[in-house]
PDB file of C-alpha atoms in Angstrom:
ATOM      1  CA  UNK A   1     -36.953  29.147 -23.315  1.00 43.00           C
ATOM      2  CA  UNK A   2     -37.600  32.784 -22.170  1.00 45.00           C
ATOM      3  CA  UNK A   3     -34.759  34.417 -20.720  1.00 37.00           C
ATOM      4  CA  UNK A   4     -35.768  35.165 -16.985  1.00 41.00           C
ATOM      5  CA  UNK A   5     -37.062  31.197 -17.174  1.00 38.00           C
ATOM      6  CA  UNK A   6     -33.423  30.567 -18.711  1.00 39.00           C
ATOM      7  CA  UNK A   7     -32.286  32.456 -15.382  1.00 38.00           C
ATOM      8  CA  UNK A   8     -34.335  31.037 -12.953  1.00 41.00           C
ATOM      9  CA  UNK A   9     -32.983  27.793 -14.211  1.00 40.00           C
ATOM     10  CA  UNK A  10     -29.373  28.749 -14.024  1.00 37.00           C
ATOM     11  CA  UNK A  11     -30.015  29.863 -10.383  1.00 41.00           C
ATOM     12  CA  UNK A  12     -31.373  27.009  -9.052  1.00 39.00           C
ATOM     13  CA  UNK A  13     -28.802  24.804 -10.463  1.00 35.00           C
ATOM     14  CA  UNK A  14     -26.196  27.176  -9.247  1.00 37.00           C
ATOM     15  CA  UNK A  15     -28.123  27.388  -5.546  1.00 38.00           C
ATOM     16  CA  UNK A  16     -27.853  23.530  -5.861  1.00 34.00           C
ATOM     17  CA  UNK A  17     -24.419  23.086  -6.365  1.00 36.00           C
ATOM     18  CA  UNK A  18     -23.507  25.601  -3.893  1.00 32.00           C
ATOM     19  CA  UNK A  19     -25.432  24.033  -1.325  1.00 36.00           C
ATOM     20  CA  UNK A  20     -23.792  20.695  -2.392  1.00 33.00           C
ATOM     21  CA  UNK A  21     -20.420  22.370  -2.099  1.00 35.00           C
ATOM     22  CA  UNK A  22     -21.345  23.214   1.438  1.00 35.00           C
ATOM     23  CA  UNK A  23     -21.954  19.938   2.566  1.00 33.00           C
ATOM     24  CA  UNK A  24     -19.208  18.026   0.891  1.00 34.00           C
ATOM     25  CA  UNK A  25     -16.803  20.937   2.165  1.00 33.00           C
ATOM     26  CA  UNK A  26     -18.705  20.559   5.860  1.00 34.00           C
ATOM     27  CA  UNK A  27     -17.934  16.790   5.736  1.00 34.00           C
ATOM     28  CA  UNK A  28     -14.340  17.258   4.849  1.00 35.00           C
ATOM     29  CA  UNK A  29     -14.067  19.489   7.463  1.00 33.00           C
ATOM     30  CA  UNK A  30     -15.333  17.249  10.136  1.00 35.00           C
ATOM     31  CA  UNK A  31     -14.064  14.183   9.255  1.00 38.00           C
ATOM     32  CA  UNK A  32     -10.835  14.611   7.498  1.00 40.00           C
ATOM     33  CA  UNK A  33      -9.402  18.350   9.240  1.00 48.00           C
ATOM     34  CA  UNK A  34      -9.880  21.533   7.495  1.00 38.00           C
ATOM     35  CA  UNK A  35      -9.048  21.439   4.015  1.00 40.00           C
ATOM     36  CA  UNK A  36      -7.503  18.753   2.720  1.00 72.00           C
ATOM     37  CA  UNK A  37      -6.247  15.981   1.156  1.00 90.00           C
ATOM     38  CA  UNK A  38      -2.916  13.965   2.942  1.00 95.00           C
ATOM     39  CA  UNK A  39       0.254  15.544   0.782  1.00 96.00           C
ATOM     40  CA  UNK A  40       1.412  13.277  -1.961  1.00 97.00           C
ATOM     41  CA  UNK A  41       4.249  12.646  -4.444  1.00 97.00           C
ATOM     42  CA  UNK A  42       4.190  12.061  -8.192  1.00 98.00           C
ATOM     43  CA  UNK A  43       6.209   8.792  -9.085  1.00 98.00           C
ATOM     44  CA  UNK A  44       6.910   9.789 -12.827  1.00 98.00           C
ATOM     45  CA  UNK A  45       6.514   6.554 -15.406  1.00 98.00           C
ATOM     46  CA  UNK A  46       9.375   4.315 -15.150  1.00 96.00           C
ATOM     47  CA  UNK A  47      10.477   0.722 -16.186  1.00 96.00           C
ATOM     48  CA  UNK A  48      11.698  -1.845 -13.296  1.00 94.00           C
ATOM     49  CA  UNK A  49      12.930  -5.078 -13.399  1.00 92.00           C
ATOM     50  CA  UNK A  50      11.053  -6.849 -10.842  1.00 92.00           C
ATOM     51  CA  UNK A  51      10.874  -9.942  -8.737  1.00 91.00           C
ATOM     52  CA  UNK A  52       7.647 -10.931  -8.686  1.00 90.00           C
ATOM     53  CA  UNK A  53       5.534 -11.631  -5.162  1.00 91.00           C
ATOM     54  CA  UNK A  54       4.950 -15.201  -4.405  1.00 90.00           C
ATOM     55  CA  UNK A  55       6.061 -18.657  -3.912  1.00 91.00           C
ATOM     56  CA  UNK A  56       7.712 -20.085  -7.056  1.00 93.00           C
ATOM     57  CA  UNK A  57       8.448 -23.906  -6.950  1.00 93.00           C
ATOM     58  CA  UNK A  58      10.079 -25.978  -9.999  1.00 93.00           C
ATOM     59  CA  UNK A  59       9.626 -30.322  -9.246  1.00 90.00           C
ATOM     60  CA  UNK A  60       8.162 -28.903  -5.339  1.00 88.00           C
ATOM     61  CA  UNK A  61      11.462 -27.002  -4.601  1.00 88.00           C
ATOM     62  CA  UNK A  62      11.669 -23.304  -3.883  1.00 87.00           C
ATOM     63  CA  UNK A  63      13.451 -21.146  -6.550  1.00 88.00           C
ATOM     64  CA  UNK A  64      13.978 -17.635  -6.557  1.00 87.00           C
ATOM     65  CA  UNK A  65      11.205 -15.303  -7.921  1.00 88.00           C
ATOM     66  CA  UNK A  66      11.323 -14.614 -11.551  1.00 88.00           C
ATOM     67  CA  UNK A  67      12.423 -11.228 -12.430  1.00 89.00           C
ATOM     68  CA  UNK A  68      10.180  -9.553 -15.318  1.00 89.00           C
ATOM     69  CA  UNK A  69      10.835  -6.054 -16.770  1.00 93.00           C
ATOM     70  CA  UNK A  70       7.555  -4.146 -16.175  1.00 95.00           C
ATOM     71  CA  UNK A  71       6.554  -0.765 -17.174  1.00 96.00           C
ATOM     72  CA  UNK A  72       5.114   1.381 -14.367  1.00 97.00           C
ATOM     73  CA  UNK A  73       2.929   4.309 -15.254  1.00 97.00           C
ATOM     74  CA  UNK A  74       3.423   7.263 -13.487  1.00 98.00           C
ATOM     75  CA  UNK A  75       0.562   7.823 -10.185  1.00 98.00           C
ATOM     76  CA  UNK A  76       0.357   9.901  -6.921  1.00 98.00           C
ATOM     77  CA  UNK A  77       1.235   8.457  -3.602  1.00 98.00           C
ATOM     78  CA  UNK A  78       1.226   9.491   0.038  1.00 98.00           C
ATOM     79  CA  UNK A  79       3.790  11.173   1.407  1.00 98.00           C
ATOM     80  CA  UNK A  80       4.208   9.920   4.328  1.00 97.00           C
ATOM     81  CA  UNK A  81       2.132   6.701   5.762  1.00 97.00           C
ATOM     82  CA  UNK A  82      -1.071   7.126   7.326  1.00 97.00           C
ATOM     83  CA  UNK A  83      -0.878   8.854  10.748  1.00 95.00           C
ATOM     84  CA  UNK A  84      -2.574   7.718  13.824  1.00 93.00           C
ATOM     85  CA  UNK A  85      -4.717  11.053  14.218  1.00 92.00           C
ATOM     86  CA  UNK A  86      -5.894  10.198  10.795  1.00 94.00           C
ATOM     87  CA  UNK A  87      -6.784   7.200  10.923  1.00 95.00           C
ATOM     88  CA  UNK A  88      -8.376   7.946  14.178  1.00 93.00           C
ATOM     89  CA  UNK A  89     -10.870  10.448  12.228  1.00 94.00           C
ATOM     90  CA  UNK A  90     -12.173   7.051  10.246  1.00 96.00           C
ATOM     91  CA  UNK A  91     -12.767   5.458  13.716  1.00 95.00           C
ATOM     92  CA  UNK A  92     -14.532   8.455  15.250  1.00 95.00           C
ATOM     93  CA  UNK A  93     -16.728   8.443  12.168  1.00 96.00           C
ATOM     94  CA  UNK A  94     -17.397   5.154  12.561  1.00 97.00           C
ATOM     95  CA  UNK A  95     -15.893   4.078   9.825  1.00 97.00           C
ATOM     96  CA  UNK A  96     -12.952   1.755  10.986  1.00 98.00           C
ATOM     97  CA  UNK A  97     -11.980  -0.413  13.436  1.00 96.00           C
ATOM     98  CA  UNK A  98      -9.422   1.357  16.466  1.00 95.00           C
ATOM     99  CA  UNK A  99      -5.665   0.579  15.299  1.00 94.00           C
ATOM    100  CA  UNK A 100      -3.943  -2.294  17.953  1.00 91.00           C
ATOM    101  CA  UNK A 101      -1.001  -0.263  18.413  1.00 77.00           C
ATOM    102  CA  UNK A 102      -2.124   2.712  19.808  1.00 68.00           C
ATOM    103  CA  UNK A 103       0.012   5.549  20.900  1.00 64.00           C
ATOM    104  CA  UNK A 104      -0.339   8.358  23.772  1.00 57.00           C
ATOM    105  CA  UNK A 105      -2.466  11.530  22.335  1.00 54.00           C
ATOM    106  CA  UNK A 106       1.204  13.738  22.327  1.00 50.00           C
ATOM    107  CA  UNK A 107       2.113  11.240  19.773  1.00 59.00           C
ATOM    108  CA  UNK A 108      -0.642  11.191  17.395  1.00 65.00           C
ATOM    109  CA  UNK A 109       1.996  12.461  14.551  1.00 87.00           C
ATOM    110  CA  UNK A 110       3.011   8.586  14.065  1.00 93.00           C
ATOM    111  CA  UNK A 111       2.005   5.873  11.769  1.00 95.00           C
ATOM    112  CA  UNK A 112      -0.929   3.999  12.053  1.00 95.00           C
ATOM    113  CA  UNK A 113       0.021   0.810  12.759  1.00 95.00           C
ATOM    114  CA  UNK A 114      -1.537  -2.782  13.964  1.00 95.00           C
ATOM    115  CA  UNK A 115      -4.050  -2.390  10.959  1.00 97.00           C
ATOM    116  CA  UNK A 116      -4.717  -5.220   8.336  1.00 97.00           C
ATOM    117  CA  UNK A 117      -5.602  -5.166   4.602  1.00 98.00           C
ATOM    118  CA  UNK A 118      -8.906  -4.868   5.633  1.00 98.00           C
ATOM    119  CA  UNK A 119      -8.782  -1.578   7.750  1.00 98.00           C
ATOM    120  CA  UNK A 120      -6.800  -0.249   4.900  1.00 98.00           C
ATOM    121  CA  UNK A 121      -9.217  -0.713   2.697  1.00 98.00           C
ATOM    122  CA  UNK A 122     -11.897   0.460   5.325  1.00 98.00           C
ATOM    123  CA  UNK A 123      -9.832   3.584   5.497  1.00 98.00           C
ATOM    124  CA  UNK A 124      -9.299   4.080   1.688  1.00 98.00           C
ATOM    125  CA  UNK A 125     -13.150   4.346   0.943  1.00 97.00           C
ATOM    126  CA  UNK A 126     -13.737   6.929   4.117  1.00 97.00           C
ATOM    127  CA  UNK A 127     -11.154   9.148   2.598  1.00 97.00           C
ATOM    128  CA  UNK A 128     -12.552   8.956  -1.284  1.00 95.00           C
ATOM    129  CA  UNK A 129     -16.237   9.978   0.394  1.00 94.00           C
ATOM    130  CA  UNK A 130     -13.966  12.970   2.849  1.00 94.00           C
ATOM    131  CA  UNK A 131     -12.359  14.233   0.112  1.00 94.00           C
ATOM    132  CA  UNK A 132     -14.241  13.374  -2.880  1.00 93.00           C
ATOM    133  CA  UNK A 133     -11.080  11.533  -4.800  1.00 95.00           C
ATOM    134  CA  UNK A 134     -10.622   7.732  -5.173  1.00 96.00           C
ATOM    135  CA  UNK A 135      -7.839   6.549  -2.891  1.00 98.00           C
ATOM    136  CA  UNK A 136      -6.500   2.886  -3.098  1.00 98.00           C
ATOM    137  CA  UNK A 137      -3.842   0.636  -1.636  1.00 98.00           C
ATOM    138  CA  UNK A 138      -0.348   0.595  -4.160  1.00 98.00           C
ATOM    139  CA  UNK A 139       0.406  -2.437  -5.970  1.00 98.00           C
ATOM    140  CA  UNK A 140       3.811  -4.287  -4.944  1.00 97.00           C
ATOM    141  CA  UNK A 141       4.926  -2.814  -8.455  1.00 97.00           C
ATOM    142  CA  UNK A 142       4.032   0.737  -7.494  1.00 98.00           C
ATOM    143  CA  UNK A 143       5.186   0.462  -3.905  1.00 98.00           C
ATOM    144  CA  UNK A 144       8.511  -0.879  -5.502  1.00 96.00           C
ATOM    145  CA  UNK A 145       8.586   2.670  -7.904  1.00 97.00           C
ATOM    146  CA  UNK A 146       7.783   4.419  -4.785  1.00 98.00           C
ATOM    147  CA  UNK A 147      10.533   2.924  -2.902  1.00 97.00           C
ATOM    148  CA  UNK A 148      13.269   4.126  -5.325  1.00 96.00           C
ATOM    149  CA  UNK A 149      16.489   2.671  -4.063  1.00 94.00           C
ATOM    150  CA  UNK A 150      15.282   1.619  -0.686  1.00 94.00           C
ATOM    151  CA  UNK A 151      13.050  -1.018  -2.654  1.00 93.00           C
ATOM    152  CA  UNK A 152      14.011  -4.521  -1.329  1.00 83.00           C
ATOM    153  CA  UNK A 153      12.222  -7.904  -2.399  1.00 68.00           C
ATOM    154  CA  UNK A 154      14.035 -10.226  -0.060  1.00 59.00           C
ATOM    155  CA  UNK A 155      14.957 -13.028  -3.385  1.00 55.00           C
ATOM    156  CA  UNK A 156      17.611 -15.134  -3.055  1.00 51.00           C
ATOM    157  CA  UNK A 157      19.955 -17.294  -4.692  1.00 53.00           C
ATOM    158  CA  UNK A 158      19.951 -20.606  -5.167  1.00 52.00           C
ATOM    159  CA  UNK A 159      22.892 -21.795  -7.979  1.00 49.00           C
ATOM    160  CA  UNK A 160      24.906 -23.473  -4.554  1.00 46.00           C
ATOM    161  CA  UNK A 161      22.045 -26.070  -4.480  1.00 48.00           C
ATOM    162  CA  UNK A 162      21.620 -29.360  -5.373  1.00 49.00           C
ATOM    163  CA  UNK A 163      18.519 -30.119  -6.936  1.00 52.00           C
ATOM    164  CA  UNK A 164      18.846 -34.068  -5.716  1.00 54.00           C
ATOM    165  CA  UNK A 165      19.411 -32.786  -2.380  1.00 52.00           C
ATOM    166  CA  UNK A 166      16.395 -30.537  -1.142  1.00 53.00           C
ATOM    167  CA  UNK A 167      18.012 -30.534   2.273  1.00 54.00           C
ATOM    168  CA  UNK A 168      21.225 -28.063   0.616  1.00 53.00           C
ATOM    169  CA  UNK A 169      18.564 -25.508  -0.508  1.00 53.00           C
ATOM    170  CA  UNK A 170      16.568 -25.811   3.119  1.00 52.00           C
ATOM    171  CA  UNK A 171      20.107 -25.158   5.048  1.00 53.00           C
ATOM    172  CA  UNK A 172      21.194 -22.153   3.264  1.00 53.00           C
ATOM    173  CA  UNK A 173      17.759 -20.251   3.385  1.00 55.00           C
ATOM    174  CA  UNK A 174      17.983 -20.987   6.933  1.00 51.00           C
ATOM    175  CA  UNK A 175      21.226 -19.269   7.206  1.00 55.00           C
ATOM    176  CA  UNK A 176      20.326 -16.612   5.020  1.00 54.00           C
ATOM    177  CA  UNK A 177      17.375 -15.929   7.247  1.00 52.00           C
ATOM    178  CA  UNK A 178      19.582 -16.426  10.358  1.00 51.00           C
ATOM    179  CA  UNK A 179      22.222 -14.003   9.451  1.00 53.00           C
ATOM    180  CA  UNK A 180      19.127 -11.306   8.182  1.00 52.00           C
ATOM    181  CA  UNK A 181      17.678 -11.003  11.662  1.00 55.00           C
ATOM    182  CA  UNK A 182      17.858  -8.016  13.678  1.00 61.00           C
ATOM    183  CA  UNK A 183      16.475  -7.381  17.090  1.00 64.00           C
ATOM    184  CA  UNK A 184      12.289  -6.005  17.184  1.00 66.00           C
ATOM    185  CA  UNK A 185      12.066  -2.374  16.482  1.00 69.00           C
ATOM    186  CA  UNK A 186       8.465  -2.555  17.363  1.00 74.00           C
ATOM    187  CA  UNK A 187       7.476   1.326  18.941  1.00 82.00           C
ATOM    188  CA  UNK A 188       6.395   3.241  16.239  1.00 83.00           C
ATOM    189  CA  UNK A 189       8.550   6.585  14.859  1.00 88.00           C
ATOM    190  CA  UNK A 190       7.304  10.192  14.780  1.00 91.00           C
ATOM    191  CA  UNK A 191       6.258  10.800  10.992  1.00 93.00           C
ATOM    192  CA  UNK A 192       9.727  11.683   8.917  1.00 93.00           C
ATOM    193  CA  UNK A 193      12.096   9.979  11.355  1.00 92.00           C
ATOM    194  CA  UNK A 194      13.626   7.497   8.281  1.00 94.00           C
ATOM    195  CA  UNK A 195      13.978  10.533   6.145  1.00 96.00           C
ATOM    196  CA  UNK A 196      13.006  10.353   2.214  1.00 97.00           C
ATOM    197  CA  UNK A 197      14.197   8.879  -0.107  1.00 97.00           C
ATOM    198  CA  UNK A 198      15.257  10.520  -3.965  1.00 97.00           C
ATOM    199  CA  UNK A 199      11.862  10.709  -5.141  1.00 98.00           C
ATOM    200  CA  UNK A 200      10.578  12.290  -2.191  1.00 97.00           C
ATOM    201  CA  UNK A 201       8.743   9.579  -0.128  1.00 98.00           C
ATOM    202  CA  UNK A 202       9.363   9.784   3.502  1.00 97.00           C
ATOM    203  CA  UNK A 203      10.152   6.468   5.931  1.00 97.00           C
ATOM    204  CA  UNK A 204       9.952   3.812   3.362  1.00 96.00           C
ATOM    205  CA  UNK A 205      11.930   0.934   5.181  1.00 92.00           C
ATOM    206  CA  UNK A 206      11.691   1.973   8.457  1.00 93.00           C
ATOM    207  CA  UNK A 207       9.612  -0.188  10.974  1.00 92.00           C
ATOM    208  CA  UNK A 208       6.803  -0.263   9.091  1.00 95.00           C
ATOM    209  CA  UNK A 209       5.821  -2.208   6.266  1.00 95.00           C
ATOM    210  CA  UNK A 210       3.124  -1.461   3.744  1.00 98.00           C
ATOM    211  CA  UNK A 211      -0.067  -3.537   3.102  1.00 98.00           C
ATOM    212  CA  UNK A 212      -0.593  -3.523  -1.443  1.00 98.00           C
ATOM    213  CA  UNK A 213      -3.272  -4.808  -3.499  1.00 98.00           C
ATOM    214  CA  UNK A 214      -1.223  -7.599  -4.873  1.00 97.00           C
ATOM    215  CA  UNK A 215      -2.810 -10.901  -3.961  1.00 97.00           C
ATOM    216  CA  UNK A 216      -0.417 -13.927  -2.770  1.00 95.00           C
ATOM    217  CA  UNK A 217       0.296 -16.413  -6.061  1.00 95.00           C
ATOM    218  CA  UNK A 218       1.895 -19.515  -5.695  1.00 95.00           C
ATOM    219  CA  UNK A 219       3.465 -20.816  -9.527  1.00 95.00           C
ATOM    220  CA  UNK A 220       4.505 -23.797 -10.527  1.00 95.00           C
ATOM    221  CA  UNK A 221       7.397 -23.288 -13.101  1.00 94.00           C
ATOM    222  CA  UNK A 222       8.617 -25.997 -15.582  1.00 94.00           C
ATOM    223  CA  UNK A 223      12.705 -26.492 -15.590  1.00 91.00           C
ATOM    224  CA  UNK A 224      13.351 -23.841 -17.849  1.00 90.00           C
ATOM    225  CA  UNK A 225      11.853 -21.403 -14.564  1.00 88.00           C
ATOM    226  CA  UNK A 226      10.171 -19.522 -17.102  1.00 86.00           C
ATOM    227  CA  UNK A 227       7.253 -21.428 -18.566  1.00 90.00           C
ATOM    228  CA  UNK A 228       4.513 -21.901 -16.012  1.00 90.00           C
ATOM    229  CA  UNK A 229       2.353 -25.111 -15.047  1.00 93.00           C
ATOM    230  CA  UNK A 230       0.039 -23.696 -12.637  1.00 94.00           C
ATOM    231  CA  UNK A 231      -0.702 -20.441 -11.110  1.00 94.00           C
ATOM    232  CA  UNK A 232      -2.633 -20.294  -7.828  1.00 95.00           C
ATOM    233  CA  UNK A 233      -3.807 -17.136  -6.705  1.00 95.00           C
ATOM    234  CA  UNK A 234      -4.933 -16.518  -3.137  1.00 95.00           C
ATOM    235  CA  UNK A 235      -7.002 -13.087  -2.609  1.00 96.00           C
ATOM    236  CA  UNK A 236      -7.543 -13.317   1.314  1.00 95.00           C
ATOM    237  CA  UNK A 237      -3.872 -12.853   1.635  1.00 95.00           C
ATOM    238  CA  UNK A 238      -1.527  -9.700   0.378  1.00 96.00           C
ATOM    239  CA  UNK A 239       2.064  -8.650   0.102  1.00 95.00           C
ATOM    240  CA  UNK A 240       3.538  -6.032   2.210  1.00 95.00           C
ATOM    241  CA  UNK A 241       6.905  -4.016   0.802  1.00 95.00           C
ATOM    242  CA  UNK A 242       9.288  -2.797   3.103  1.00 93.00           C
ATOM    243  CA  UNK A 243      13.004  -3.667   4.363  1.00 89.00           C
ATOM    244  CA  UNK A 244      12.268  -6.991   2.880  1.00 88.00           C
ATOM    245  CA  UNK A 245       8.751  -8.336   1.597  1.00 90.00           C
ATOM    246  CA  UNK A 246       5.992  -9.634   3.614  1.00 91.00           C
ATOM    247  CA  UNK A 247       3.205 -12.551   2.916  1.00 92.00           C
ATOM    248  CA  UNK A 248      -0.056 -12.056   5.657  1.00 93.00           C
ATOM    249  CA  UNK A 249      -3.373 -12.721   5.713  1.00 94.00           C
ATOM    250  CA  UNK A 250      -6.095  -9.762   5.370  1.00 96.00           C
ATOM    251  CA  UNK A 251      -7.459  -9.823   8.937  1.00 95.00           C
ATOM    252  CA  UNK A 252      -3.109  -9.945  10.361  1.00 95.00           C
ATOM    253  CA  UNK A 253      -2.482  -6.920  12.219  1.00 95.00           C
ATOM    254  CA  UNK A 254       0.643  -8.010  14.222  1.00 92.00           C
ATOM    255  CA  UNK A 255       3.650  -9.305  11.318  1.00 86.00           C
ATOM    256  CA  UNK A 256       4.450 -11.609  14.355  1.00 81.00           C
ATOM    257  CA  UNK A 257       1.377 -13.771  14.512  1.00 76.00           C
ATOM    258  CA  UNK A 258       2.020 -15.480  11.238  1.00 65.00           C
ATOM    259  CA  UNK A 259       2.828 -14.600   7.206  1.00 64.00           C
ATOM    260  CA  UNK A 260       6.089 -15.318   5.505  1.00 66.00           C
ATOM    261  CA  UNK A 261       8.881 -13.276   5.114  1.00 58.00           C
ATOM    262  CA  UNK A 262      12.595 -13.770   4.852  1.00 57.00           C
ATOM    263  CA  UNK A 263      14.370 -13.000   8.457  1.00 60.00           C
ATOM    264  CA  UNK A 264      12.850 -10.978  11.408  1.00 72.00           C
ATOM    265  CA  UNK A 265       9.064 -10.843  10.645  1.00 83.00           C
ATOM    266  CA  UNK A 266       7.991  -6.880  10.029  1.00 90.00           C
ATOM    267  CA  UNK A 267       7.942  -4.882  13.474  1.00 90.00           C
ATOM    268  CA  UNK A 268       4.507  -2.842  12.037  1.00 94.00           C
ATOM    269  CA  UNK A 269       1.987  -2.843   9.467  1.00 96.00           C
ATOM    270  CA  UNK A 270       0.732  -0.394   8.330  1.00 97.00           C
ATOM    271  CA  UNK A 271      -0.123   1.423   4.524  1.00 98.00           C
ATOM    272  CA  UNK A 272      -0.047   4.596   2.543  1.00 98.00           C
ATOM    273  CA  UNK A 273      -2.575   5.175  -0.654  1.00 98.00           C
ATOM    274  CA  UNK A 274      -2.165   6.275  -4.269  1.00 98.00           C
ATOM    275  CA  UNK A 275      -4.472   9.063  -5.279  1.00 98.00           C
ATOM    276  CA  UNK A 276      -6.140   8.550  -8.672  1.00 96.00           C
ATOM    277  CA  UNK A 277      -6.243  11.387 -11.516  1.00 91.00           C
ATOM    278  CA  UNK A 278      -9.511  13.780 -11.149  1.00 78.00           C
ATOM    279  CA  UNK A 279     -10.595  16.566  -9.234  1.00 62.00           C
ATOM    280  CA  UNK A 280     -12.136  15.896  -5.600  1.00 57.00           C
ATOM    281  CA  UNK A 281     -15.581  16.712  -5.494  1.00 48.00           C
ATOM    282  CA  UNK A 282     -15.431  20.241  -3.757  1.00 47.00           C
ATOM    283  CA  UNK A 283     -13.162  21.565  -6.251  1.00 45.00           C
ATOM    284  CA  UNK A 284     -15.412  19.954  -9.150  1.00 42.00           C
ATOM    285  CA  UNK A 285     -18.235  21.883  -7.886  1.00 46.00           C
ATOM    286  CA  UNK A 286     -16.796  24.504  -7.568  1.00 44.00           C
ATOM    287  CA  UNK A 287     -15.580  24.459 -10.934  1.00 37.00           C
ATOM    288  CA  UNK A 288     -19.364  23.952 -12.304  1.00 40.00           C
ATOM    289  CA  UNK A 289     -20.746  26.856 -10.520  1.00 43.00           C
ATOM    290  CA  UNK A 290     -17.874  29.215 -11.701  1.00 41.00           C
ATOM    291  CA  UNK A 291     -18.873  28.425 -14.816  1.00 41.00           C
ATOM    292  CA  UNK A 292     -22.264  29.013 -14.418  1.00 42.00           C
ATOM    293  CA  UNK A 293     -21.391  32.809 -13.400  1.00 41.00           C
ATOM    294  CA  UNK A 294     -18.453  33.086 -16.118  1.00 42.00           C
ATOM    295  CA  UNK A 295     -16.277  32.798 -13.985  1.00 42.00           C
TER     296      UNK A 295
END
């Protein structure tokens, strides 16, 4: 090709991806605040041994959740959870449903909370098209990595029971739950008011627990509690990780109008997202045209 066709060619794709650059950076900037992407934390790779989500039953009696030693690659999560003046960007685009729990415009700097799995999700693919990255809900592994030592499953034990006697096991879950409850903490806390914990995440366990991607399971395990006999797996409801865990349906945005969870039900729900590996689309673009000018 001759050179000044070679040139005129290079220009155009350069004017192109410019121009591209402007309006992704244009849409960031009205829809997600100028510049950015929420700050995150790198949970480095670790191994857990974890109690898996779900209902686990051997002959149709409730046993404690089989722990399993997973390996957890490392990933980028949120900070802190989703604000309200966030998540109020996605509604004034259009893009999600207003929050239930609202909160007065001075206090904008708190969690979003009285959203379901589905507003989460709503939320998640606003973001990846503001920012240009892929944004997801945590799996009740990750969350559990994120949660470093404030991680609690809610399991309990059950070698005082009497397998002929279901009415034993009943009793003491009921105390267990009993002597778990707390009063409501329901009014959400200014952003950072829980602290962080060692890896850097701020308010995990506070009042708010965290909508995953794990789907609810319910096993059937043989005597041995380790081989299974059925697995049912139920994709319209999700855990939720926080001071203990959470079972709710997608469409649940109050943890008091039903789910399962061991003691008080959760006072908030609400999420934070991983961030997946790649540049966002601005800074790709960027990167392109740079290289178009040797830069």
């Amino acid at each position: 090709m001759p050179w000044h066709l070679a040139e005129a060619a290079a220009g155009s794709v350069a004017a192109v991806a410019l121009s591209l650059a402007a309006f992704a950076t244009h849409d960031l900037d009205r829809a997600a605040g100028p510049g950015a992407e929420p700050a995150t934390v790198t949970i480095p790779a670790t191994r857990l041994s974890f109690p898996e989500p779900g209902e686990f039953l051997v002959e149709g009696r409730p046993v404690p959740a089989p722990l399993r030693d997973a390996a957890v690659p490392a990933f980028r999560i949120m900070t802190h959870q989703v604000r309200l003046a966030d998540y109020g960007r996605c509604v004034a685009a259009g893009r999600c449903l207003a929050a239930d729990a609202a909160a007065p415009d001075a206090a904008n700097d708190v969690p979003a909370t009285g959203v379901s799995h589905v507003d989460a999700l709503a939320y998640a693919a606003w973001l990846g098209e503001a920012t240009g990255a892929t944004w997801r809900l945590p799996s009740a592994l990750e969350a559990a990595a994120a949660a470093g030592e404030r991680f609690a499953a809610g399991t309990f034990s059950d070698a005082a029971d009497d397998p002929k006697n279901p009415a034993v096991a009943w009793i003491r879950r009921y105390r267990e739950e009993a002597a778990s409850k707390r009063p409501p903490d329901p009014a959400p806390r200014p952003i950072g008011q829980y602290g962080v914990n060692a890896l850097g995440v701020a308010d995990f366990g506070g009042n708010v627990w965290e909508w995953t991607s794990t789907c609810y399971v319910r096993v059937s395990l043989d005597t041995d509690r380790v081989t299974e006999r059925s697995r049912t797996e139920n994709c319209r409801v999700h855990v939720l990780e926080g001071r203990h865990r959470a079972i709710m349906s997608d469409f649940v945005r109050d943890g008091r109008s039903g789910g399962c969870a061991v003691g008080a039900p959760p006072d908030n729900l609400g999420f934070r997202l991983v961030r997946e590996p790649g540049l966002p689309l601005v800074a790709g673009l960027k990167h392109r045209v740079a290289g178009l000018f040797g830069g």
